[in-house]
mmCIF file of C-alpha atoms in Angstrom:
data_model
loop_
_atom_site.group_PDB
_atom_site.id
_atom_site.type_symbol
_atom_site.label_atom_id
_atom_site.label_comp_id
_atom_site.label_asym_id
_atom_site.label_seq_id
_atom_site.Cartn_x
_atom_site.Cartn_y
_atom_site.Cartn_z
ATOM 1 C CA MET A 1 105.514 78.022 16.162
ATOM 2 C CA LEU A 2 106.511 81.454 14.929
ATOM 3 C CA LEU A 3 103.460 83.133 16.491
ATOM 4 C CA LYS A 4 103.671 81.972 20.096
ATOM 5 C CA ASP A 5 100.238 81.144 21.512
ATOM 6 C CA PHE A 6 98.427 82.528 18.443
ATOM 7 C CA TYR A 7 96.547 79.282 17.876
ATOM 8 C CA THR A 8 96.285 75.694 19.043
ATOM 9 C CA VAL A 9 95.868 72.641 16.872
ATOM 10 C CA GLN A 10 92.880 70.733 18.169
ATOM 11 C CA LYS A 11 92.946 68.040 15.510
ATOM 12 C CA LEU A 12 95.088 67.025 12.532
ATOM 13 C CA ASP A 13 93.949 64.011 10.530
ATOM 14 C CA ASN A 14 95.152 62.300 7.374
ATOM 15 C CA VAL A 15 91.874 61.690 5.539
ATOM 16 C CA SER A 16 93.330 60.125 2.374
ATOM 17 C CA GLU A 17 96.530 60.047 0.314
ATOM 18 C CA GLY A 18 97.977 63.567 0.504
ATOM 19 C CA LYS A 19 94.841 65.060 2.074
ATOM 20 C CA TYR A 20 94.631 66.355 5.632
ATOM 21 C CA ASN A 21 92.032 68.109 7.751
ATOM 22 C CA ALA A 22 92.975 70.299 10.679
ATOM 23 C CA ILE A 23 90.957 72.083 13.322
ATOM 24 C CA VAL A 24 92.683 75.071 14.912
ATOM 25 C CA LYS A 25 91.480 77.453 17.570
ATOM 26 C CA LEU A 26 92.638 81.056 17.476
ATOM 27 C CA ASN A 27 93.619 82.784 20.708
ATOM 28 C CA ASN A 28 91.455 85.908 20.625
ATOM 29 C CA GLN A 29 93.546 87.352 23.495
ATOM 30 C CA HIS A 30 96.775 87.332 21.453
ATOM 31 C CA ASP A 31 98.592 90.682 21.169
ATOM 32 C CA ILE A 32 98.213 90.686 17.366
ATOM 33 C CA PHE A 33 94.504 91.384 17.744
ATOM 34 C CA LYS A 34 95.156 94.450 19.913
ATOM 35 C CA GLY A 35 96.571 96.186 16.851
ATOM 36 C CA HIS A 36 94.659 94.418 14.081
ATOM 37 C CA PHE A 37 92.203 96.040 14.811
ATOM 38 C CA PRO A 38 91.366 97.537 18.237
ATOM 39 C CA GLY A 39 87.728 96.824 19.041
ATOM 40 C CA ASN A 40 87.220 94.894 15.792
ATOM 41 C CA PRO A 41 89.746 92.037 15.671
ATOM 42 C CA VAL A 42 90.533 90.540 12.258
ATOM 43 C CA THR A 43 92.927 87.663 11.707
ATOM 44 C CA PRO A 44 95.760 88.897 9.455
ATOM 45 C CA GLY A 45 96.081 87.034 6.159
ATOM 46 C CA VAL A 46 99.806 86.587 6.642
ATOM 47 C CA CYS A 47 99.102 84.830 9.959
ATOM 48 C CA MET A 48 96.734 82.438 8.206
ATOM 49 C CA MET A 49 99.465 81.718 5.647
ATOM 50 C CA GLN A 50 101.880 81.006 8.515
ATOM 51 C CA ILE A 51 99.415 78.553 10.093
ATOM 52 C CA ILE A 52 99.178 76.707 6.754
ATOM 53 C CA LYS A 53 102.971 76.544 6.522
ATOM 54 C CA GLU A 54 103.345 75.290 10.095
ATOM 55 C CA LEU A 55 100.698 72.594 9.625
ATOM 56 C CA SER A 56 102.414 71.498 6.405
ATOM 57 C CA GLN A 57 105.762 71.327 8.219
ATOM 58 C CA GLU A 58 104.204 69.197 10.953
ATOM 59 C CA ILE A 59 102.689 66.833 8.382
ATOM 60 C CA LEU A 60 105.923 66.521 6.390
ATOM 61 C CA GLY A 61 108.302 66.557 9.365
ATOM 62 C CA SER A 62 110.490 69.104 7.626
ATOM 63 C CA SER A 63 111.138 72.846 7.580
ATOM 64 C CA LEU A 64 109.715 74.609 4.540
ATOM 65 C CA PHE A 65 110.493 77.820 2.657
ATOM 66 C CA MET A 66 107.689 79.352 0.590
ATOM 67 C CA THR A 67 108.747 80.005 -2.994
ATOM 68 C CA ASN A 68 105.382 80.845 -4.545
ATOM 69 C CA SER A 69 101.808 81.616 -3.621
ATOM 70 C CA SER A 70 99.003 81.634 -6.175
ATOM 71 C CA ASN A 71 95.242 81.734 -6.417
ATOM 72 C CA VAL A 72 95.091 83.493 -3.047
ATOM 73 C CA LYS A 73 91.494 84.411 -2.281
ATOM 74 C CA PHE A 74 90.535 85.940 1.058
ATOM 75 C CA MET A 75 86.787 85.474 0.953
ATOM 76 C CA ALA A 76 85.639 86.369 4.486
ATOM 77 C CA LEU A 77 87.052 88.162 7.501
ATOM 78 C CA ILE A 78 87.980 85.909 10.393
ATOM 79 C CA ASN A 79 87.001 87.569 13.661
ATOM 80 C CA PRO A 80 88.499 85.486 16.503
ATOM 81 C CA ASP A 81 85.831 86.693 18.934
ATOM 82 C CA VAL A 82 83.038 85.366 16.723
ATOM 83 C CA HIS A 83 84.673 82.428 14.900
ATOM 84 C CA PRO A 84 87.791 81.245 16.768
ATOM 85 C CA VAL A 85 87.593 77.647 15.482
ATOM 86 C CA LEU A 86 88.760 77.112 11.909
ATOM 87 C CA ARG A 87 88.808 74.058 9.668
ATOM 88 C CA LEU A 88 91.721 73.784 7.259
ATOM 89 C CA GLU A 89 91.761 71.311 4.392
ATOM 90 C CA LEU A 90 95.252 70.693 3.034
ATOM 91 C CA GLU A 91 96.133 68.807 -0.125
ATOM 92 C CA ILE A 92 99.858 68.125 -0.370
ATOM 93 C CA SER A 93 101.452 67.058 -3.646
ATOM 94 C CA GLY A 94 104.628 67.317 -5.696
ATOM 95 C CA ASN A 95 108.070 65.821 -5.303
ATOM 96 C CA LEU A 96 108.097 65.656 -1.535
ATOM 97 C CA GLU A 97 111.910 65.562 -1.532
ATOM 98 C CA THR A 98 112.361 68.930 -3.256
ATOM 99 C CA GLU A 99 109.238 70.957 -4.021
ATOM 100 C CA VAL A 100 105.913 70.690 -2.237
ATOM 101 C CA LYS A 101 102.595 72.166 -3.366
ATOM 102 C CA VAL A 102 99.922 72.767 -0.736
ATOM 103 C CA LYS A 103 96.352 73.610 -1.713
ATOM 104 C CA ASN A 104 94.314 74.977 1.160
ATOM 105 C CA THR A 105 90.738 75.844 1.958
ATOM 106 C CA THR A 106 90.090 77.453 5.331
ATOM 107 C CA SER A 107 86.571 77.808 6.664
ATOM 108 C CA PHE A 108 84.509 78.475 9.750
ATOM 109 C CA GLU A 109 81.039 76.979 10.064
ATOM 110 C CA ASP A 110 79.707 76.970 6.464
ATOM 111 C CA THR A 111 81.764 79.974 5.347
ATOM 112 C CA VAL A 112 84.899 79.639 3.224
ATOM 113 C CA ALA A 113 87.331 82.308 4.428
ATOM 114 C CA LEU A 114 90.480 81.528 2.435
ATOM 115 C CA LYS A 115 91.623 79.526 -0.566
ATOM 116 C CA LEU A 116 95.194 79.407 -1.809
ATOM 117 C CA THR A 117 97.952 77.310 -3.303
ATOM 118 C CA ASN A 118 101.475 77.620 -1.868
ATOM 119 C CA THR A 119 104.661 76.088 -3.181
ATOM 120 C CA TYR A 120 107.481 75.350 -0.759
ATOM 121 C CA LYS A 121 110.930 73.876 -0.947
ATOM 122 C CA LYS A 122 112.336 71.826 1.870
ATOM 123 C CA VAL A 123 115.169 73.374 3.848
#
């Protein structure tokens, strides 16, 4: 985990071929939130992208290097004090030996916070 103690994975399930659901809980006491932003914590988008990468690595059992990101839509702010528990839906496809495409939707309660498609190569 690149961001030590930033989040914990509470659940990671394979729901069908290439599709996974994860539940993660953000640590609202993490130092990142002291600077982003004091008194009004917001989860940085780049940290969300790192969580997606780390979950994908865990699923695939391999280190990944992001080569492309597309259709990135940050649709709602994620305040870890208000909504620390996130649901991530991951759809993994492609030639799993060379290039991997991961489509993600991240939400809290009934609110979609993030949608994106990342392409990785295995390293």
